[in-house]
Amino acid sequence: LRACERAELYVKIVRENNIPFEERGPLQILMGEDFFILLHEVMFVPSLQNLADDEQLSWWLAKAHDYKILGTYAQTELTHGSNVRGLQTSATYDESMYDGEGGWNVHTPSLEGMKWWPGGLAKSCNCVILMARVVIKGVDYGPHPFFFQVRDFETHASLPGVELRDIGAKMGYNGMDNGGMRITNVKIPRRHLLGKYVQVSKEGVYTKVGNQKMLFGTMSYTRLKISTGAGLNLAKACTTAIRYSAVRRQFAMQRTQFGEDVSLKTEGEKPDDMDAIVKPAKRSEAQVLDYSSQQYLLFPQLALAFAMHFTSEAGTKSYDHYIAQFKAENFKGLPEMHVLTSTLKAVSTVLAADGMEQCRKSLGGHGFLNAAGIGPQYLNALPQATYEGDFVVLSIQVGMAVFKACGRKLMKGLTKDPNNPSLDYLFAADLKELKTPTAPSLAELQAGITDFDFLERCMEKRANFVHFSAAQKFQEAVKQHGSMNANAIDEVKIDMMRMTYAHSYVLYVKGFRAKLDALKEGPLHKVLVPLFELFCLTIMDSGYEKGGGFGEFAASGALPASPAAFAILRARVKVLLAQLRPNAVSLVDAWNVPDYLLNSCLGRYDGRVYEALYEQTLYEPLNKTDIATGYYQHLQYILHPERRESGAQIEPQTAKL
Ligand SMILES: Cc1cc2nc3c(=O)[nH]c(=O)nc-3n(C[C@H](O)[C@H](O)[C@H](O)COP(=O)(O)OP(=O)(O)OC[C@H]3O[C@@H](n4cnc5c(N)ncnc54)[C@H](O)[C@@H]3O)c2cc1C
């Protein structure tokens, strides 16, 4: 109900302000949570735009833009999600239907072939882009997209032959009514097969039209949107965690950032100069944000959120550039866009989810309350790592593309590919150095640790080490298995996962650095520099939750493989944490996340955490009455077993708190 209420509000704002479809993105972010109308905007409409021919667009697009129809994307089935070729739902062509105009008999052949998961399918949407196998005269052409109506446009009742249901409560993300659908011999017109890339004539002749490569457009767009959203989710969690850590106090510790380590005064001592700078309360109990360990938990996540944000900005620019090229029939940049958006989607969603949980854990006990905000937001963000390509499945695509680039470098000696700029570092790799790496000396590390070129080179060197050593293993596997078959690919899947992380860290570092370069030497630059350095050192030191750490950097020769090198990194991390502390709250305030969107008693802007925690209990259903129903139904008989027999039980009263 709440999702429907919000959807109505969203549509009201769009209609009253005549917001064009392309400009609805910021409003979607301000909704704060995924629900059916957003899927309509992000999946249904773009799919229609990219897959329907002009005549079909004239039937459906304006209605979709104006919410006269509400749609979703129905691909996944009970037994097949990642493997789209395994889908069972079929659309069998019958040229005798519709007075000889031809039509499709759409059918779910088994329980396993039931559509399962599409968002909004259970109760909200009245039509879908349905992926179903095209079968014409006994020939199976594989899954294709159809426009398929599931509910009556007037009454909203499910149509005959269409069984719809909600698939059940989820860990989170329950604002979305993910649905299941079984279709029993439903007839639809021939022209409901989306026809931008495939046409079927009345006679049942199947023809491919247009350039099939454009098909990648929607997929890349959605992946980019998801990775951008992941960065914002992490930024929200950082905002709550850092603000609360500045409010929360535990134990006593003297702040030393002000230049002196003054011992705590005992009661009755006279105020001194320190009191002018640090409030007495601060001196008796420290803000937990002053503890280096708390900073070590949180500031790397803040750095990651900024890295994701800047890289998404750069990614969106690249996307716009390539889409313009594709529209002009130039598809040379297709592999670049594919690898870029797949890498960012795969890694950002996993790192953001892990980072959000890290932020939640740093909130102590109160972090476990829904009122803290991060827990429910984390659970809502979790499925981002799965839908639209799970991490492993995407890393296989990234890995294969990187192998191709390695091959061109090794076989053809290519030193640059203008159509693959994000892999410039791979083409520029020094092959001799890759074979016998020479690590920097400790002195070079000490000097380089604040040098952006050095830090960026470390990421690249490590990534090339991972890419080329995996490419070699893949070559051996292909020889062993006779071809580039599934078994050969399976031998390097673990490596492909690591390659995807390594490549993503290069992208993030470059994205972050490009922003710093654009800011030049201004005040913002100064504030962001330690964050950038911390981001790089976190990858090299302990690593983010996944895909980082000292080991690969040492093995690749990007860093000296010695305990002393590790100590240099760790010491520098500590310096950076202390540098960041005074600006930490301002850095999260800079995200400017409104309180309603943060939806957190702990992260609210005014810091009135404890009042908010108390106030939210007033909305708790269990607090509506002093004595809970459980007492009347069960507890009283535990405490007073005689009441069962005597019938002298106490009846519910409705006294409010
Ligand atoms: C909240 C949510 C919303 C969704 N919304 C929609 C929607 O609107 N429309 C829609 O059509 N679908 C939707 N989905 C479905 C989603 O797209 C799929 O669940 C997703 O693509 C993963 O596919 P799967 O479930 O088949 O996982 P599987 O592929 O079965 O994954 C299981 C495990 O197998 C591994 N695996 C799979 N293939 C390989 C391989 N080749 N090599 C190595 N490992 C492999 C995976 O990495 C994973 O660890 C949604 C799912 C969720 C959770």
XYZ file of C-alpha atoms and ligand atoms in Angstrom:
710
model
C 0.000 0.000 0.000
C 2.824 2.353 0.893
C 4.502 1.643 -2.460
C 1.241 2.527 -4.240
C 0.885 5.694 -2.168
C 4.438 6.722 -3.022
C 3.911 5.848 -6.676
C 0.861 8.106 -6.789
C 2.889 10.921 -5.261
C 5.744 10.340 -7.717
C 3.373 10.455 -10.690
C 1.631 13.545 -9.283
C 4.958 15.393 -9.114
C 5.868 14.287 -12.639
C 2.476 15.302 -14.048
C 2.159 18.626 -12.237
C 5.633 19.683 -13.285
C 5.569 18.125 -16.744
C 8.900 16.455 -16.055
C 10.125 14.862 -19.285
C 10.953 11.166 -19.068
C 14.704 11.765 -19.431
C 14.734 14.180 -16.487
C 13.012 12.016 -13.899
C 16.266 10.471 -12.554
C 16.819 12.814 -9.575
C 13.196 12.380 -8.479
C 13.693 8.612 -8.587
C 16.693 8.936 -6.264
C 14.673 11.106 -3.872
C 12.080 8.324 -3.542
C 14.744 6.510 -1.527
C 13.607 2.968 -2.225
C 12.979 0.757 -5.202
C 9.350 0.029 -6.043
C 7.326 -0.851 -9.124
C 7.024 2.603 -10.665
C 10.810 2.966 -10.685
C 11.205 -0.367 -12.439
C 8.654 0.870 -14.971
C 10.953 3.866 -15.566
C 14.281 2.062 -15.504
C 13.472 -1.252 -17.206
C 10.094 -1.250 -18.935
C 10.196 2.073 -20.775
C 13.866 1.853 -21.862
C 13.288 -1.728 -23.067
C 10.300 -0.559 -25.079
C 12.275 2.344 -26.505
C 15.148 0.097 -27.509
C 13.277 -2.968 -28.713
C 9.998 -1.770 -30.279
C 9.773 -0.508 -33.871
C 8.365 2.913 -34.696
C 4.791 1.767 -35.232
C 4.798 -0.146 -31.939
C 6.241 2.881 -30.159
C 3.334 4.934 -31.483
C 0.948 2.450 -29.802
C 2.600 2.159 -26.399
C 5.348 4.683 -25.641
C 3.253 7.791 -24.886
C 0.961 5.690 -22.687
C 3.986 4.323 -20.826
C 5.523 7.788 -20.389
C 2.232 9.021 -18.970
C 1.592 5.938 -16.773
C -1.576 5.000 -18.658
C 0.018 1.576 -18.737
C 2.399 0.251 -16.071
C 4.960 -2.321 -17.035
C 7.838 -4.477 -15.885
C 10.431 -6.751 -17.434
C 9.601 -10.461 -17.191
C 12.563 -12.615 -18.049
C 13.634 -14.789 -15.116
C 11.891 -18.132 -14.532
C 11.927 -20.524 -11.596
C 14.773 -22.560 -13.068
C 16.593 -20.009 -15.215
C 17.845 -16.496 -14.541
C 21.477 -16.084 -15.519
C 21.157 -18.564 -18.350
C 18.652 -16.781 -20.586
C 18.958 -19.446 -23.272
C 17.395 -21.938 -20.878
C 14.065 -20.047 -20.648
C 11.015 -22.199 -21.330
C 8.090 -19.798 -21.822
C 7.151 -20.161 -25.474
C 5.359 -18.113 -28.115
C 4.287 -20.367 -30.975
C 3.317 -18.695 -34.229
C -0.050 -19.422 -35.813
C -0.706 -17.622 -39.093
C -4.418 -18.431 -38.985
C -5.050 -16.272 -35.903
C -6.626 -12.792 -36.073
C -8.303 -13.370 -39.480
C -5.056 -14.336 -41.153
C -3.016 -11.482 -39.659
C -1.202 -14.091 -37.561
C -0.654 -14.350 -33.823
C 1.191 -16.099 -31.037
C 0.094 -18.727 -28.598
C 1.989 -17.862 -25.398
C 2.392 -20.659 -22.886
C 4.236 -21.729 -19.755
C 4.993 -25.398 -20.423
C 5.874 -26.443 -16.856
C 6.070 -25.270 -13.283
C 9.817 -24.750 -13.826
C 9.041 -22.347 -16.665
C 6.921 -20.020 -14.499
C 8.123 -16.427 -14.554
C 9.521 -15.712 -11.092
C 10.927 -12.460 -9.690
C 9.846 -9.652 -12.034
C 9.311 -6.559 -9.851
C 5.779 -5.169 -9.819
C 4.407 -8.235 -11.592
C 2.418 -9.546 -8.631
C -0.082 -6.734 -8.099
C 0.982 -3.454 -9.694
C 1.756 -3.782 -13.392
C -0.752 -4.387 -16.140
C 1.699 -5.284 -18.883
C 5.214 -6.640 -19.264
C 8.041 -7.037 -21.698
C 7.891 -10.825 -21.786
C 10.888 -12.887 -22.815
C 9.566 -15.994 -24.553
C 10.986 -18.495 -27.050
C 9.831 -17.793 -30.583
C 8.701 -20.996 -32.279
C 7.639 -20.861 -35.939
C 6.711 -23.968 -37.901
C 8.546 -26.133 -35.406
C 11.736 -24.059 -35.507
C 12.863 -22.615 -32.151
C 14.497 -19.189 -32.581
C 15.234 -18.737 -28.858
C 13.981 -16.077 -26.398
C 12.621 -12.797 -27.809
C 10.857 -9.794 -26.235
C 7.074 -9.413 -26.512
C 4.615 -6.776 -25.349
C 2.286 -8.798 -23.142
C -0.764 -7.573 -21.248
C -1.352 -9.282 -17.900
C -4.206 -7.294 -16.340
C -7.359 -5.633 -17.662
C -6.688 -1.952 -18.354
C -10.063 -0.947 -16.815
C -10.662 -3.312 -13.901
C -7.032 -4.333 -13.181
C -8.175 -7.973 -12.903
C -5.679 -10.535 -14.176
C -6.572 -11.651 -17.704
C -7.877 -15.125 -18.533
C -5.004 -17.575 -18.836
C -2.695 -15.385 -16.741
C -2.130 -16.588 -13.193
C -0.315 -14.005 -11.098
C 0.992 -14.207 -7.553
C 3.379 -12.553 -5.182
C 6.427 -14.780 -4.640
C 6.563 -14.140 -0.882
C 8.268 -12.013 1.752
C 11.966 -11.289 1.142
C 14.899 -10.417 3.428
C 14.331 -6.797 2.441
C 13.147 -4.944 -0.682
C 9.560 -5.621 0.340
C 8.295 -2.377 -1.163
C 8.551 -4.250 -4.458
C 5.866 -6.811 -5.303
C 8.050 -9.337 -7.093
C 5.743 -11.689 -8.916
C 5.278 -15.144 -10.351
C 3.286 -15.800 -13.520
C 1.965 -18.905 -15.215
C 0.536 -18.379 -18.700
C -1.878 -20.895 -20.195
C -2.325 -20.687 -23.976
C -2.866 -16.932 -24.215
C -3.258 -15.560 -27.732
C -1.660 -12.265 -28.727
C -1.315 -10.494 -32.104
C 1.693 -11.152 -34.355
C 2.842 -7.540 -34.002
C 3.262 -7.857 -30.252
C 6.691 -9.352 -30.883
C 8.883 -6.260 -30.417
C 10.086 -5.535 -33.899
C 13.090 -3.253 -33.913
C 15.509 -6.118 -34.508
C 13.282 -8.996 -35.579
C 10.178 -9.100 -37.765
C 7.898 -12.017 -38.478
C 5.672 -11.722 -41.541
C 2.062 -12.949 -41.758
C 3.386 -16.006 -43.545
C 5.674 -16.720 -40.610
C 8.942 -15.652 -42.206
C 11.462 -14.663 -39.539
C 13.822 -11.813 -40.491
C 16.490 -9.987 -38.535
C 16.435 -6.226 -39.094
C 18.611 -3.299 -38.027
C 21.897 -3.634 -36.208
C 21.629 -6.217 -33.445
C 24.488 -4.533 -31.597
C 22.167 -1.749 -30.449
C 20.567 -4.370 -28.214
C 23.336 -3.846 -25.675
C 22.122 -0.286 -25.084
C 19.389 -0.977 -22.513
C 21.492 -3.454 -20.606
C 24.400 -1.034 -20.275
C 22.078 1.802 -19.283
C 20.469 -0.206 -16.505
C 23.842 -1.425 -15.218
C 25.186 2.095 -15.108
C 22.118 3.299 -13.219
C 22.485 0.483 -10.699
C 26.177 1.216 -10.074
C 25.426 4.917 -9.610
C 22.700 4.011 -7.108
C 25.117 1.728 -5.245
C 27.517 4.625 -4.600
C 24.670 6.757 -3.278
C 23.514 3.960 -0.985
C 26.976 3.750 0.512
C 27.116 7.540 0.852
C 23.883 7.422 2.859
C 25.254 4.745 5.184
C 28.481 6.743 5.660
C 26.456 9.846 6.469
C 24.567 8.063 9.231
C 27.619 6.279 10.618
C 29.952 9.279 10.644
C 27.405 11.725 12.044
C 26.407 9.292 14.783
C 30.041 8.547 15.609
C 30.510 12.264 16.180
C 27.554 12.298 18.595
C 28.232 9.027 20.369
C 30.667 9.103 23.287
C 32.231 6.154 25.043
C 35.113 6.130 27.520
C 37.602 8.877 28.138
C 40.440 9.803 25.859
C 42.197 13.085 25.352
C 42.057 14.416 21.829
C 45.549 14.987 20.597
C 44.738 16.657 17.300
C 45.011 20.058 18.936
C 48.718 19.690 19.419
C 49.072 18.687 23.056
C 48.268 15.575 24.920
C 46.898 17.085 28.116
C 46.019 14.634 30.842
C 42.426 14.556 32.058
C 41.759 16.960 34.873
C 40.216 15.810 38.068
C 37.058 17.416 39.384
C 37.474 20.907 40.761
C 40.510 21.768 38.676
C 40.549 25.235 37.146
C 39.636 25.675 33.486
C 42.641 26.196 31.255
C 43.313 27.042 27.640
C 42.166 23.619 26.467
C 38.646 24.474 27.639
C 38.498 27.267 25.119
C 39.006 24.746 22.353
C 37.532 21.509 23.653
C 34.315 21.440 25.643
C 34.661 19.818 29.071
C 32.217 17.092 28.008
C 34.564 16.147 25.218
C 37.393 15.834 27.642
C 35.576 13.516 29.977
C 34.192 11.184 27.296
C 35.501 10.956 23.764
C 33.422 11.018 20.603
C 33.839 7.526 19.187
C 34.837 9.165 15.911
C 38.041 10.243 17.645
C 39.153 6.654 18.027
C 41.550 5.644 15.282
C 39.847 2.247 15.048
C 36.462 3.862 14.321
C 38.106 6.033 11.680
C 39.703 2.927 10.179
C 36.261 1.315 9.924
C 34.516 4.314 8.417
C 36.803 6.635 6.462
C 37.782 4.023 3.855
C 34.052 3.544 3.195
C 33.647 7.281 2.773
C 36.571 7.291 0.330
C 34.964 4.407 -1.566
C 31.621 6.240 -1.787
C 33.356 9.258 -3.332
C 35.370 7.030 -5.685
C 32.167 5.335 -6.864
C 30.408 8.638 -7.301
C 33.155 10.268 -9.378
C 33.646 7.116 -11.457
C 29.911 6.863 -12.160
C 29.942 10.475 -13.306
C 32.777 9.673 -15.709
C 31.021 6.438 -16.749
C 27.818 8.321 -17.564
C 29.754 10.715 -19.799
C 31.334 7.774 -21.638
C 27.938 6.112 -21.971
C 26.389 9.238 -23.543
C 29.354 9.520 -25.895
C 29.111 5.910 -27.077
C 25.333 5.879 -27.416
C 25.626 8.921 -29.709
C 28.200 6.990 -31.763
C 25.983 3.896 -31.922
C 23.067 5.978 -33.140
C 25.350 7.127 -35.950
C 25.944 3.420 -36.755
C 29.482 3.444 -35.323
C 29.766 0.439 -33.016
C 33.504 0.413 -32.455
C 33.093 1.436 -28.810
C 30.695 -1.400 -27.998
C 33.208 -3.644 -26.168
C 34.421 -0.656 -24.148
C 30.927 0.292 -23.013
C 30.088 -3.303 -22.242
C 33.204 -3.910 -20.121
C 32.923 -0.547 -18.398
C 29.294 -0.899 -17.310
C 29.606 -4.614 -16.449
C 32.669 -3.985 -14.276
C 31.131 -1.044 -12.444
C 27.814 -2.825 -11.898
C 29.438 -6.041 -10.675
C 31.881 -4.462 -8.236
C 30.029 -1.353 -7.028
C 27.006 -3.335 -5.889
C 29.086 -5.852 -3.915
C 31.414 -3.285 -2.335
C 28.574 -0.903 -1.499
C 26.569 -3.639 0.224
C 29.612 -4.799 2.216
C 30.455 -1.193 3.059
C 26.915 -0.478 4.255
C 27.081 -3.457 6.578
C 30.454 -2.246 7.836
C 28.871 1.138 8.584
C 25.980 -0.558 10.376
C 28.268 -2.641 12.558
C 30.144 0.494 13.578
C 26.975 1.880 15.206
C 27.078 -0.479 18.179
C 23.786 -1.753 19.572
C 21.585 1.011 18.186
C 22.768 0.083 14.709
C 20.685 -3.064 14.978
C 17.472 -1.062 15.206
C 15.495 -0.475 12.048
C 15.298 3.116 13.259
C 19.042 3.401 12.610
C 18.139 3.250 8.932
C 21.187 1.439 7.592
C 19.912 -2.096 8.276
C 16.742 -1.829 6.164
C 18.628 0.188 3.527
C 21.309 -2.495 3.377
C 18.717 -5.232 2.922
C 17.051 -3.224 0.170
C 20.395 -2.705 -1.562
C 21.505 -6.353 -1.308
C 19.661 -7.714 -4.368
C 21.372 -5.123 -6.578
C 24.339 -7.474 -6.509
C 22.178 -10.200 -8.055
C 19.669 -8.767 -10.499
C 20.764 -7.532 -13.914
C 23.722 -9.891 -13.821
C 25.205 -11.462 -10.721
C 28.850 -10.770 -9.888
C 30.235 -14.049 -11.222
C 28.243 -13.974 -14.424
C 29.355 -10.408 -15.149
C 32.955 -11.158 -14.203
C 32.997 -13.882 -16.863
C 32.009 -11.290 -19.446
C 34.611 -8.826 -18.184
C 37.235 -11.577 -18.029
C 36.626 -12.750 -21.601
C 36.868 -9.177 -22.910
C 40.110 -8.594 -21.008
C 41.525 -11.895 -22.319
C 40.765 -10.696 -25.841
C 42.694 -7.494 -25.154
C 45.595 -9.524 -23.670
C 45.618 -11.625 -26.842
C 45.826 -8.553 -29.059
C 48.669 -7.201 -26.973
C 50.594 -10.497 -26.880
C 49.957 -11.702 -30.456
C 49.719 -8.451 -32.370
C 51.896 -6.267 -30.160
C 49.120 -3.656 -29.905
C 50.198 -0.818 -27.602
C 46.941 1.162 -27.685
C 43.358 0.688 -28.762
C 41.498 3.978 -29.202
C 38.212 2.103 -28.942
C 39.077 0.599 -25.589
C 40.476 3.518 -23.552
C 39.720 2.025 -20.128
C 42.203 -0.742 -20.991
C 44.967 1.686 -22.051
C 47.019 0.505 -19.095
C 46.839 -3.086 -20.324
C 48.007 -2.238 -23.838
C 50.790 -0.117 -22.355
C 52.056 -2.965 -20.129
C 55.764 -3.707 -20.269
C 55.860 -7.406 -21.120
C 59.439 -7.899 -19.932
C 58.556 -6.307 -16.624
C 55.509 -8.571 -16.385
C 57.711 -11.665 -16.780
C 60.319 -10.594 -14.228
C 58.852 -7.812 -12.116
C 61.148 -5.400 -10.336
C 59.565 -3.973 -7.236
C 60.272 -0.443 -6.042
C 62.727 -0.082 -3.168
C 61.482 0.863 0.279
C 62.807 4.375 -0.263
C 60.876 4.600 -3.538
C 57.752 3.406 -1.784
C 58.221 5.955 0.977
C 58.609 8.721 -1.588
C 55.849 7.411 -3.857
C 53.186 6.860 -1.266
C 51.933 10.435 -1.623
C 52.529 10.571 -5.368
C 49.352 10.099 -7.413
C 51.276 8.707 -10.405
C 52.912 6.117 -8.210
C 49.599 5.107 -6.637
C 47.874 4.812 -10.004
C 50.773 2.804 -11.438
C 50.499 0.392 -8.494
C 46.867 -0.318 -9.363
C 47.713 -0.810 -13.031
C 50.724 -3.010 -12.397
C 48.785 -5.229 -10.054
C 45.847 -5.434 -12.504
C 48.131 -6.333 -15.422
C 49.776 -9.010 -13.326
C 46.356 -10.519 -12.574
C 45.128 -10.174 -16.182
C 48.174 -11.574 -17.968
C 48.824 -14.431 -15.553
C 45.153 -15.461 -15.877
C 45.390 -15.149 -19.677
C 48.313 -17.543 -19.629
C 46.368 -20.026 -17.491
C 43.429 -19.686 -19.857
C 45.639 -20.419 -22.847
C 46.846 -23.601 -21.153
C 43.263 -24.566 -20.266
C 42.122 -24.046 -23.858
C 44.943 -26.305 -25.058
C 44.053 -28.936 -22.495
C 40.307 -28.903 -23.252
C 40.704 -28.594 -26.999
C 38.814 -25.303 -27.429
C 37.492 -22.235 -25.625
C 34.718 -24.367 -24.172
C 32.856 -24.181 -20.855
C 35.393 -26.399 -19.098
C 38.312 -24.230 -20.175
C 36.467 -21.112 -19.012
C 35.635 -22.742 -15.692
C 39.338 -23.219 -14.985
C 39.806 -19.451 -14.802
C 36.553 -18.249 -13.222
C 38.226 -17.501 -9.894
C 40.881 -15.520 -11.762
C 38.175 -13.662 -13.686
C 36.592 -12.555 -10.431
C 39.939 -11.167 -9.281
C 40.502 -9.554 -12.691
C 37.159 -7.772 -12.389
C 38.067 -6.361 -8.985
C 41.552 -5.380 -10.158
C 40.142 -3.636 -13.239
C 37.475 -1.866 -11.212
C 40.063 -0.472 -8.801
C 41.969 0.974 -11.751
C 38.719 2.573 -12.960
C 37.874 3.987 -9.526
C 41.357 5.407 -9.010
C 41.313 7.023 -12.443
C 37.772 8.346 -11.911
C 38.675 9.832 -8.525
C 41.923 11.264 -9.847
C 40.221 12.846 -12.861
C 37.947 14.699 -10.443
C 40.930 15.896 -8.402
C 42.654 17.072 -11.574
C 39.511 18.967 -12.552
C 39.399 20.654 -9.141
C 43.029 21.724 -9.589
C 44.539 23.168 -6.444
C 41.408 24.740 -4.871
C 40.183 24.205 -1.289
C 38.044 21.196 -2.262
C 41.091 19.583 -3.801
C 42.918 19.917 -0.509
C 40.092 18.259 1.412
C 39.728 15.383 -1.034
C 43.437 14.524 -1.425
C 43.759 12.504 1.822
C 40.546 10.713 0.916
C 41.983 9.735 -2.448
C 45.219 8.535 -0.888
C 43.335 6.582 1.754
C 41.262 4.938 -0.957
C 44.411 3.749 -2.773
C 46.152 2.604 0.393
C 43.087 0.699 1.608
C 43.121 -1.344 -1.593
C 46.829 -2.091 -1.122
C 46.862 -2.567 2.635
C 44.130 -4.735 4.121
C 41.914 -4.270 1.074
C 38.225 -3.497 0.947
C 35.998 -6.429 1.791
C 36.942 -8.071 -1.501
C 39.513 -7.975 -4.291
C 42.277 -6.026 -2.581
C 45.098 -6.609 -0.148
C 48.862 -6.523 0.040
C 49.451 -10.005 -1.426
C 48.753 -9.360 -5.103
C 50.512 -6.003 -5.007
C 53.626 -7.653 -3.602
C 53.395 -10.604 -6.020
C 53.087 -8.264 -9.004
C 56.086 -6.182 -7.973
C 53.902 -3.086 -7.562
C 55.059 -2.996 -3.931
C 58.168 -4.406 -2.226
C 57.365 -7.812 -0.750
C 58.644 -7.079 2.722
C 57.219 -6.487 6.198
C 58.801 -3.051 6.130
C 56.693 -2.099 3.085
C 53.583 -3.209 4.890
C 54.589 -1.092 7.888
C 55.068 1.967 5.660
C 51.543 1.567 4.278
C 49.992 1.079 7.702
C 51.774 4.107 9.156
C 50.627 6.316 6.293
C 47.035 5.104 6.680
C 47.106 6.264 10.298
C 48.380 9.700 9.297
C 45.612 10.027 6.705
C 42.892 9.003 9.156
C 43.992 11.718 11.560
C 44.092 14.254 8.718
C 40.580 13.360 7.684
C 39.026 13.467 11.138
C 38.384 17.238 11.339
C 36.629 17.240 7.954
C 34.788 13.951 8.241
C 31.389 15.332 9.252
C 31.583 18.101 6.663
C 32.463 15.553 4.008
C 29.297 13.567 4.674
C 27.226 16.731 5.028
C 28.463 17.584 1.544
C 26.324 14.751 0.162
C 23.393 16.838 1.353
C 21.168 13.818 1.922
C 17.883 15.150 3.332
C 16.827 13.711 6.703
C 13.679 12.121 5.284
C 15.775 10.186 2.769
C 18.354 9.172 5.363
C 15.431 7.975 7.456
C 17.649 7.410 10.474
C 17.358 8.381 14.105
C 21.137 8.106 14.372
C 22.131 10.020 11.264
C 19.828 13.045 11.503
C 21.412 16.374 10.688
C 20.694 18.041 14.030
C 22.359 15.216 15.993
C 19.383 14.824 18.368
C 19.863 11.110 18.358
C 18.544 10.112 21.744
C 15.372 12.181 21.540
C 14.686 10.596 18.160
C 15.262 7.081 19.466
C 12.774 7.724 22.247
C 10.240 9.347 19.932
C 10.248 6.511 17.393
C 9.130 4.064 20.069
C 5.792 5.909 20.138
C 5.084 4.563 16.652
C 5.888 0.992 17.611
C 2.654 -1.096 17.450
C 3.662 -3.027 20.588
C 3.596 0.250 22.512
C 0.026 1.116 21.582
C -1.167 -0.533 24.805
C 0.495 -1.104 28.154
C -0.418 -4.766 28.267
C 0.181 -6.660 25.037
C -2.245 -9.174 23.471
C 0.252 -11.933 24.231
C -0.444 -11.442 27.922
C -4.186 -12.015 27.543
C -3.797 -14.992 25.235
C -0.864 -16.822 26.834
C 1.291 -15.060 29.436
C -1.421 -14.838 32.077
C -1.851 -18.631 32.003
C 1.883 -19.142 32.504
C 1.827 -16.810 35.476
C -1.598 -17.931 36.742
C -2.367 -21.461 35.535
C -5.494 -21.561 37.684
C -7.178 -19.000 35.421
C -7.531 -21.588 32.617
C -9.595 -23.831 34.816
C -11.567 -21.172 36.653
C -12.288 -19.059 33.576
C -11.285 -16.017 35.603
C -8.953 -14.654 32.976
C -8.270 -10.946 32.557
C -9.761 -9.539 29.335
C -7.961 -7.102 27.032
C -8.076 -3.442 27.930
C -7.186 -0.689 25.533
C -5.387 1.764 27.771
C -2.835 3.734 25.743
C 0.646 4.560 26.912
C 15.132 -8.539 -5.770
C 15.191 -9.122 -7.126
C 14.540 -8.503 -8.173
C 14.526 -9.062 -9.443
N 13.828 -8.445 -10.450
C 13.716 -9.071 -11.661
C 12.921 -8.508 -12.711
O 12.323 -7.430 -12.563
N 12.788 -9.188 -13.861
C 13.415 -10.380 -14.058
O 13.258 -10.960 -15.134
N 14.212 -10.928 -13.108
C 14.379 -10.303 -11.919
N 15.177 -10.847 -10.925
C 15.899 -12.094 -11.190
C 17.382 -11.869 -11.356
O 17.655 -11.171 -12.542
C 18.119 -13.214 -11.308
O 17.858 -13.791 -10.053
C 19.598 -13.020 -11.513
O 19.866 -12.718 -12.857
C 20.409 -14.251 -11.110
O 19.987 -15.367 -11.794
P 19.603 -16.737 -11.050
O 18.593 -16.422 -10.017
O 19.282 -17.688 -12.121
O 20.906 -17.158 -10.320
P 21.858 -18.443 -10.661
O 22.383 -18.175 -12.007
O 21.047 -19.669 -10.455
O 22.923 -18.213 -9.573
C 23.227 -19.152 -8.527
C 24.748 -19.216 -8.373
O 25.300 -19.819 -9.539
C 26.372 -19.036 -10.030
N 26.469 -19.172 -11.488
C 25.475 -19.037 -12.414
N 25.962 -19.203 -13.637
C 27.278 -19.456 -13.515
C 28.334 -19.715 -14.418
N 28.139 -19.738 -15.735
N 29.563 -19.911 -13.927
C 29.793 -19.863 -12.598
N 28.849 -19.625 -11.696
C 27.595 -19.423 -12.141
C 26.024 -17.611 -9.639
O 27.192 -16.800 -9.580
C 25.409 -17.840 -8.254
O 26.450 -17.880 -7.312
C 15.217 -10.274 -9.671
C 15.914 -10.893 -8.614
C 15.909 -10.323 -7.364
C 16.665 -10.999 -6.251
